[in-house]
Every structure is written in structure tokens, then in C-alpha cells.
Coordinates of C-alpha atoms and ligand atoms in Angstrom, one line a residue:
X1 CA -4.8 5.9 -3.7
X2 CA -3.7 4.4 -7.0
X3 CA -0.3 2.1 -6.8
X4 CA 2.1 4.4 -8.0
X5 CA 1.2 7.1 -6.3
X6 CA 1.5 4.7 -2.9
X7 CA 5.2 3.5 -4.1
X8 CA 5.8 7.2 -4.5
X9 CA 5.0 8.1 -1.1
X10 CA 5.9 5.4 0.7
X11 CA 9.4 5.8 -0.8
X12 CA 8.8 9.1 0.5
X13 CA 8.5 9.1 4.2
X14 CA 4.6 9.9 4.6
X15 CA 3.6 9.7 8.4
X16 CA 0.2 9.8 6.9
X17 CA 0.4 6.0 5.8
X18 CA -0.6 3.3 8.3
X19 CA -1.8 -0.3 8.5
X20 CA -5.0 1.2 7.1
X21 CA -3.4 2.4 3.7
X22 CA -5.1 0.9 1.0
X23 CA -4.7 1.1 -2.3
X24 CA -7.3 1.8 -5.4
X25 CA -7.5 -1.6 -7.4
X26 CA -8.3 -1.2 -11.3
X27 CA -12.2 -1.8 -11.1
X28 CA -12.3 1.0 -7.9
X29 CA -12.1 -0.8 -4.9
X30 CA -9.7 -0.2 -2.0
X31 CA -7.3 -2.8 -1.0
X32 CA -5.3 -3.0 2.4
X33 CA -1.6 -2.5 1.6
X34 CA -0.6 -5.3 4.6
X35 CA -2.2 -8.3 5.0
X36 CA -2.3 -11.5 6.9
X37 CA -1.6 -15.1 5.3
X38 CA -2.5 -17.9 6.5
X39 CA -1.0 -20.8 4.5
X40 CA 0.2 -23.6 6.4
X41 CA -2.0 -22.6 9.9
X42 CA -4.0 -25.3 10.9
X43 CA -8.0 -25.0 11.1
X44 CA -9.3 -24.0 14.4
X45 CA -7.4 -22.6 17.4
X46 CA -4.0 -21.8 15.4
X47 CA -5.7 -19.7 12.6
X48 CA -9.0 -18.2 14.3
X49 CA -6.6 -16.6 16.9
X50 CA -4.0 -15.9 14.6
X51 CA -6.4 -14.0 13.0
X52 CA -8.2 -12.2 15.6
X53 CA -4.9 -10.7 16.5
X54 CA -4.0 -9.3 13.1
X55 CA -7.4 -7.8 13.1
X56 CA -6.8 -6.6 16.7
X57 CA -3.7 -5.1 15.3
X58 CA -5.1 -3.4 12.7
X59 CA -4.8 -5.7 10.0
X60 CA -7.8 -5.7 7.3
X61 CA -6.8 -8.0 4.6
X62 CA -6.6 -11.8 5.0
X63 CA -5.3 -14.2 2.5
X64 CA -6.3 -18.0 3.2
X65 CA -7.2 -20.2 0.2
X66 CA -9.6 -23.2 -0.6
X67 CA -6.1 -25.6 -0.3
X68 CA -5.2 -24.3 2.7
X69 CA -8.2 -25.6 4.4
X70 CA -8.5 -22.9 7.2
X71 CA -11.4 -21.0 5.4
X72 CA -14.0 -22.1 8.4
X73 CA -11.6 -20.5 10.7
X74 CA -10.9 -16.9 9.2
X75 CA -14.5 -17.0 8.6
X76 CA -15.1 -17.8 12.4
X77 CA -12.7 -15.1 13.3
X78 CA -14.1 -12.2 10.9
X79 CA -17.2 -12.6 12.6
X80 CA -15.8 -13.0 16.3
X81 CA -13.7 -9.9 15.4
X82 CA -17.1 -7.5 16.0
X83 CA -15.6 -5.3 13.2
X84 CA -18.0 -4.4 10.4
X85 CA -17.8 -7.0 7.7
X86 CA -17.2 -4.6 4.6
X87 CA -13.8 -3.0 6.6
X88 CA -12.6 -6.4 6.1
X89 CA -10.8 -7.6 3.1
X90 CA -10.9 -11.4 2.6
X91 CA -9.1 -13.2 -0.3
X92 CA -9.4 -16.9 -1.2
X93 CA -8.4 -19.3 -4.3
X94 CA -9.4 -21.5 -6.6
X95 CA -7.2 -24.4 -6.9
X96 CA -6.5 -26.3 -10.4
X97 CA -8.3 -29.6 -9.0
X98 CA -11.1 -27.0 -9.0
X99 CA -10.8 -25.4 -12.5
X100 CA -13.7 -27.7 -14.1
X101 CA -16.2 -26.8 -11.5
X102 CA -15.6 -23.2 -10.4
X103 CA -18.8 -22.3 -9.7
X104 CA -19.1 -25.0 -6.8
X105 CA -15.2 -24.8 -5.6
X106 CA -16.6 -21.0 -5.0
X107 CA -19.7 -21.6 -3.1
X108 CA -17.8 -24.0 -0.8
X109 CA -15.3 -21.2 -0.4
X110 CA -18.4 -18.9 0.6
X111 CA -20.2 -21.3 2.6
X112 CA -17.0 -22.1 4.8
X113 CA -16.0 -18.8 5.1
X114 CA -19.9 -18.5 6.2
X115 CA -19.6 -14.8 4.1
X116 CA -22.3 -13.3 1.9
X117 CA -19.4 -12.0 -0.2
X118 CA -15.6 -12.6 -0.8
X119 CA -13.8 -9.7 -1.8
X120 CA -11.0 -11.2 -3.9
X121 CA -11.1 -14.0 -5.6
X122 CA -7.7 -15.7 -7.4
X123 CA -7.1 -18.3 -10.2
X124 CA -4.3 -19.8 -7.4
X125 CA -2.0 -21.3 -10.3
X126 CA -2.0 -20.9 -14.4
X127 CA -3.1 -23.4 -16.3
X128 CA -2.7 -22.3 -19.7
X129 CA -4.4 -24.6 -21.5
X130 CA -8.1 -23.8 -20.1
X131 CA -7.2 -20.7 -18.8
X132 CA -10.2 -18.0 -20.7
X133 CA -13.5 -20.8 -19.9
X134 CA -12.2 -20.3 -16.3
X135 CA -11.9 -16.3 -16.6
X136 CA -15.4 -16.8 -17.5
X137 CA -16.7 -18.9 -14.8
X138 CA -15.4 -15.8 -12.5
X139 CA -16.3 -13.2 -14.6
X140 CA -19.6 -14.3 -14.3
X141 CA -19.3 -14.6 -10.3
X142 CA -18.1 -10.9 -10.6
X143 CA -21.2 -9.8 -12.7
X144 CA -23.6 -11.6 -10.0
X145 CA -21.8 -9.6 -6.9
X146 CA -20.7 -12.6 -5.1
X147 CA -17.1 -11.4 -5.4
X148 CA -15.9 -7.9 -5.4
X149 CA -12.8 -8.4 -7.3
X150 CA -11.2 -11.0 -9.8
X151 CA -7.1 -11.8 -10.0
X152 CA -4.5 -14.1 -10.7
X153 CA -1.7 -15.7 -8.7
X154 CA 1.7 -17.1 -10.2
X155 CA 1.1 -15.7 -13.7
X156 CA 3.9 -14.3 -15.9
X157 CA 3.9 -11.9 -18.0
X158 CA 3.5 -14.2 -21.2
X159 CA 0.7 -15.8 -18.9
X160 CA -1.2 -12.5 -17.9
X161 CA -1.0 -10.8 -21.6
X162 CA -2.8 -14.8 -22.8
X163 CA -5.4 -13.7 -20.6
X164 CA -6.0 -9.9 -21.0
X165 CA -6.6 -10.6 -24.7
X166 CA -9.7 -12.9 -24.0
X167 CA -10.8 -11.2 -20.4
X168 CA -14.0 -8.8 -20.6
X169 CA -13.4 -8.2 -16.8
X170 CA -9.6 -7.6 -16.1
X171 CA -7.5 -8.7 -13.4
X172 CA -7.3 -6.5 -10.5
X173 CA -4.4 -8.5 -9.0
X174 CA -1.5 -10.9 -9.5
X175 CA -0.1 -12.5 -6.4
X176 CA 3.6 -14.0 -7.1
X177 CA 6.7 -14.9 -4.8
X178 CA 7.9 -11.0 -4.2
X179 CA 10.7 -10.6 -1.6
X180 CA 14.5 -8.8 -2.0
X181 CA 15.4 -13.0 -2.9
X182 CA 13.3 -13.0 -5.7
X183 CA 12.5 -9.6 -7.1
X184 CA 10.6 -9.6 -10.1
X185 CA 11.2 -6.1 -11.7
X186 CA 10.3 -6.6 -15.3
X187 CA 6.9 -8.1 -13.9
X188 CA 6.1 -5.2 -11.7
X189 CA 7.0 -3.4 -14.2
X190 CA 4.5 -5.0 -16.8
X191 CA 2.0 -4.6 -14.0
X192 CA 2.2 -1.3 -13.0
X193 CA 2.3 -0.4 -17.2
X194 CA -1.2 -2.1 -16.8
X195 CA -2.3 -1.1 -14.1
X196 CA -2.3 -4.0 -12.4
X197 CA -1.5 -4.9 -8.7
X198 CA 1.4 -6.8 -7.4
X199 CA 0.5 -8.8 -4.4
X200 CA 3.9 -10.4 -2.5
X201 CA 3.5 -13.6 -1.3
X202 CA 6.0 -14.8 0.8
X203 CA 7.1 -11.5 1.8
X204 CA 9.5 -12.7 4.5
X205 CA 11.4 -15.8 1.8
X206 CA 9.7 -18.0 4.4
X207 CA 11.5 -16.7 7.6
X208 CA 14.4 -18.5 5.8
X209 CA 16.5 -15.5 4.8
X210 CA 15.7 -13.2 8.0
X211 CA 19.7 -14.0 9.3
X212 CA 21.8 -13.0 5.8
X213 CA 24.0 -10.6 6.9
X214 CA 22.6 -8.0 4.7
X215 CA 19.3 -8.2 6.0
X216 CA 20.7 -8.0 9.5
X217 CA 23.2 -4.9 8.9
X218 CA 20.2 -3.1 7.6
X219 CA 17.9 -3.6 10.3
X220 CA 20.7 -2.7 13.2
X221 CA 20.9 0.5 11.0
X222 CA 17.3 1.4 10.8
X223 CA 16.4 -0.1 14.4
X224 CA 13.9 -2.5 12.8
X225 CA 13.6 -5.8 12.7
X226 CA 15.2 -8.3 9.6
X227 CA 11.1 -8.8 8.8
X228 CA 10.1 -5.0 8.9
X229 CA 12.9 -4.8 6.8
X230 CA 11.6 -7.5 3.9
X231 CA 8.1 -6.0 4.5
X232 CA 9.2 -2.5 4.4
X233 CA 11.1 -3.1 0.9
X234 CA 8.0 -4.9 -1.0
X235 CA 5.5 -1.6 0.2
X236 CA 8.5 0.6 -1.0
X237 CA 8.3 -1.2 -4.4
X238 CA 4.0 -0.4 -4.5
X239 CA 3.4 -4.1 -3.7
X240 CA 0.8 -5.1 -1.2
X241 CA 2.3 -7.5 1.3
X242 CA 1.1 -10.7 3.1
X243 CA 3.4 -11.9 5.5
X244 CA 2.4 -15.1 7.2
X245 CA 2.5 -15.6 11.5
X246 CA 0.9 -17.6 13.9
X247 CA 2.6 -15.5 16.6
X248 CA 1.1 -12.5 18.3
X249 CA 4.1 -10.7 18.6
X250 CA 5.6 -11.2 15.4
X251 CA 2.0 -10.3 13.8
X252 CA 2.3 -7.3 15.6
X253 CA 6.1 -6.3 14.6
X254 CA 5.5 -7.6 10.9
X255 CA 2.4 -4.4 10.9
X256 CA 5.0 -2.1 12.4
X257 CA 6.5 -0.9 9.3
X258 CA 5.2 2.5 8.5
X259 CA 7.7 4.7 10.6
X260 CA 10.8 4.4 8.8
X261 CA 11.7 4.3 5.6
X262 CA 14.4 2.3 3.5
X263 CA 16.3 4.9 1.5
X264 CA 17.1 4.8 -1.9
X265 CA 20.2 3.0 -2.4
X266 CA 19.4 0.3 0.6
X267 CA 16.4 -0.5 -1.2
X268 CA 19.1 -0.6 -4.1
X269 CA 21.4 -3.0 -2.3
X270 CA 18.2 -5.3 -1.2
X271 CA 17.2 -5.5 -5.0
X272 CA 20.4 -6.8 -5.8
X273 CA 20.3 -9.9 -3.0
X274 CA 18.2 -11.3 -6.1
Ligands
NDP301 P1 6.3 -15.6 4.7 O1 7.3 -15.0 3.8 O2 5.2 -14.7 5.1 O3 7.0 -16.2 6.0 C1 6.3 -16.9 6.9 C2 7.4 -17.5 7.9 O4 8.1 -16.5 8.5 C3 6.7 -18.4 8.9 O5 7.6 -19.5 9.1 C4 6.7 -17.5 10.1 O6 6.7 -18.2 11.3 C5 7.9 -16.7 10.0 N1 7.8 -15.3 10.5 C6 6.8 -14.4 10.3 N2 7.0 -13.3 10.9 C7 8.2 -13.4 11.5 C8 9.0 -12.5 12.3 N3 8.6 -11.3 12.6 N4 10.2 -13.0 12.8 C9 10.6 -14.2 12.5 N5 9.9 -15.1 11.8 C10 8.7 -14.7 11.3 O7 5.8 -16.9 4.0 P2 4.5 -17.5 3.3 O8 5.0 -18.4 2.3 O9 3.5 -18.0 4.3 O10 3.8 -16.2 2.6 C11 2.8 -15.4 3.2 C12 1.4 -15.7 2.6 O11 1.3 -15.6 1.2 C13 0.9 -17.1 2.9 O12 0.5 -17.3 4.2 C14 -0.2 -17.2 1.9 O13 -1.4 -16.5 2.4 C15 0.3 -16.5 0.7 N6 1.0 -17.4 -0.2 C16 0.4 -17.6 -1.5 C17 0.9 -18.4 -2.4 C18 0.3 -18.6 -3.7 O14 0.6 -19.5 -4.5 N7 -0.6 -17.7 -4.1 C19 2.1 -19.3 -2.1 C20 2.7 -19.0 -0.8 C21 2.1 -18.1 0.1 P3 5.6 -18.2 12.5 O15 4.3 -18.4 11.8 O16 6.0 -19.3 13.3 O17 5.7 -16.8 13.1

């Protein structure tokens, strides 16, 4: 369903929304709404389980990235998984050491994640200054099918409209910092005007914020937890959400979060902890 129309219903209690939700991105394809990331899980044990369980869970979207060097391992875990490779939604990055040879920092992306195809592929950081030949280099990556869907992550507004004006292919995506600590209206805002998606990174403010009081009052009231709370809010706001664990349990409880809903002038008062 398109993004607004999600943010509409999920601001609307709609038992009909799940783990499975996704959302329509602006060249067609379907995106989870919940994800897994992966930064800072080490390769191997930590991030092939950690993975397995999401998918076990229900998850269908996983975020890892060429710098976080766990691609090996979410590959190795997609595959374990049994589930059928397109009902998975992988997402990696290209990192700014990368920028003046994109087309090899992407087949090392593809060859560790040991997939025919990624489904996502960000520009991990801006860097103005050769910003369109890199658009290009994934432009073209797009046009040959490797990838089903080009973005940006950490762009502003000033950033993204640089780009739009020399991109032939546009942005499907954005991925910033999005949390009730650092809401970013006017850029969702821009986004949605363009039909672009936000993507919340650090949906949880690290796990650094889950005891503020208001955080805590709020989940006591809707019998949640503080996370299903942060994760809650960003899905409320139309953003698709990628809260990071290496814990079963909490991958579990971060998923659970489509059986309440914030109301209005809580998701309000969580706008203002900004
Ligand atoms: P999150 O906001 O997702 O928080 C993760 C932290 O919260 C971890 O310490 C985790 O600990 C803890 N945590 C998770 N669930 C719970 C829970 N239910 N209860 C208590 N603590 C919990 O942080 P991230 O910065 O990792 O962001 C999520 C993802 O976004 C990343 O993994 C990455 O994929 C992506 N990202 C992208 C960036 C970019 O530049 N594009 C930058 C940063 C992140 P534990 O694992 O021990 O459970």
C-alpha cells in the first residue's frame, strides 16, 4: 500500500496490519514495514542467528551494510532460513571509501551476501561533491537488474533535491536517524510531498533512551514495552523501522507492535521529546 495510506491506517487501529505489511516504494515494489538491522553484530554465530530468528519471527527485511562486515552471515542465514529468496527483503550500502569504485564495492556486496540480487541498495552517506557520477554507477546497476531498488541514507533535504535534479532513476528510499529524540518532521514531510520513503534507523535512540520517564509512563499505559513504544511511533509516522537485536526475545517483542495503537496526542507528546 502506498506510505500515506499506511500512516493513515496504522494511526488508525487496522488489525489487518502485521509484521508482513509492506509498503509500495515509488518504482512499485513492496517493502517490509519492520525490519532487522544488523550494525554492530559481529560475523558468524551473533548475526546468522540473530537473523534466523527475525526471519523465524516473521521478519522479511534485513539491513546490514558493506561497513558492517556481517554481509557473509545474513547471506548464510537467508539461505538457511528455507524461505523463498524473493519474500525476503535484503538491503546493503555503499560506503564513501567505496564511491570511486561502485561497481566492485557492489559485486563484493553480492558475492558475500552469496545473492543473485539485492533488493535495496543505499548511497550509505552524502558526499556532495561527487554525488550524480555515483547515482549513475547505481542507476546503471538498477537498469541491468542486479538490484531492485536504489536509495539514499543520511541525506537532507538540501541533499536529496541536489540529487533529484540530476537522477534519471529516483530514490525509492532515504534512511536517516528517526526516533521520538530526533524527529525529523519537515524531512518526512519533504519525503512524503515526493513520494519518497522514510526509513528509521535507530528506531530505539540506541536502547539509550528506553528508561525516560515518558517513554516508561506510556508503555505502563499501553501494556507495551518502552521499545514497542519507539517502534510503534516511527510506523505511526509512515516510516519503515529497523530496530537492531542480537537477542531472541527482544527480536521477538521489537516485531510485536501491531496490536495497539498510540493515540493521537501521545504520539503528540512523543514528537515533542525532540
Ligand atoms: P536501535 O535504535 O535499533 O537500538 C539498538 C540497541 O537497542 C541495541 O543496543 C540493542 O541491544 C537494544 N535493544 C534492542 N531491542 C531492545 C529491547 N526490546 N529492549 C531493550 N533493548 C533493546 O539502534 P541501531 O543504531 O542499531 O539502529 C538500527 C539499525 O539501523 C542498525 O542495526 C542498522 O541496520 C541501521 N543503521 C543505519 C545507519 C546508517 O547510517 N544508514 C546508522 C545506524 C544504524 P541488543 O542487541 O543487545 O538487544
Amino acid at each position: 500500500m502506498p506510505l500515506v495510506e499506511l500512516a493513515h491506517q496504522l494511526q488508525n487501529m487496522n488489525s489487518q496490519l502485521s509484521i508482513r505489511t509492506t509498503v509500495k516504494l515509488n518504482n512499485g515494489i513492496e517493502m517490509p514495514v519492520l525490519g532487522l538491522g544488523v550494525w554492530q553484530m559481529s560475523e558468524g554465530v551473533e548475526t546468522e542467528h540473530s537473523v534466523l530468528w527475525a526471519l523465524e519471527a516473521g521478519y522479511r527485511l534485513i539491513d546490514t551494510a558493506r561497513l558492517y562486515g556481517n554481509e557473509v552471515s545474513v547471506g548464510s542465514a537467508v539461505r538457511k532460513s528455507g524461505i523463498f529468496r524473493k519474500e525476503i527483503f535484503v538491503t546493503t550500502k555503499l560506503w564513501p571509501t567505496d564511491f570511486f569504485r561502485v561497481r566492485a564495492a557492489f559485486q563484493k556486496s553480492l558475492k558475500n551476501l552469496g545473492l543473485a540480487y539485492i533488493d535495496l541498495y543505499l548511497i550509505h552517506w552524502p558526499m556532495p561533491l561527487i554525488k550524480s557520477g555515483i547515482w549513475k554507477d547505481l542507476e546503471k546497476i538498477y537498469r541491468e537488474g542486479l538490484v531492485r531498488a536504489i536509495g539514499v541514507s543520511n541525506y537532507n533535504v538540501n541533499q536529496l533535491e541536489a540529487l533529484v535534479t540530476t537522477a534519471n532513476i529516483a530514490t525509492v528510499v532515504n534512511q536517516v536517524k528517526f526516533n521520538p529524540f530526533s524527529y525529523k518532521k519537515e524531512l518526512l514531510d519533504f519525503f512524503k510531498s515526493k513520494n519518497i520513503a522514510l526509513e528509521a534507523y535507530s528506531p530505539l535512540a540506541r536502547g539509550k533512551k528506553l528508561n525516560d520517564p515518558i517513554i516508561a509512563d506510556m508503555a505502563r499505559k499501553y501494556n507495551k514495552t518502552p521499545a514497542q513504544i519507539m517502534t510503534r511511533w516511527s510506523l505511526q509516522h509512515g516510516v519503515v523501522a529497523i530496530p537492531k537485536s542480537s537477542h531472541k526475545e527482544r527480536i521477538i517483542e521489537n516485531a510485536n507492535v501491531f496490536d495497539f495503537q498510540i493515540e493521537v496526542d501521545d504520539v503528540k507528546l512523543l514528537d515533542n521529546l525532540s
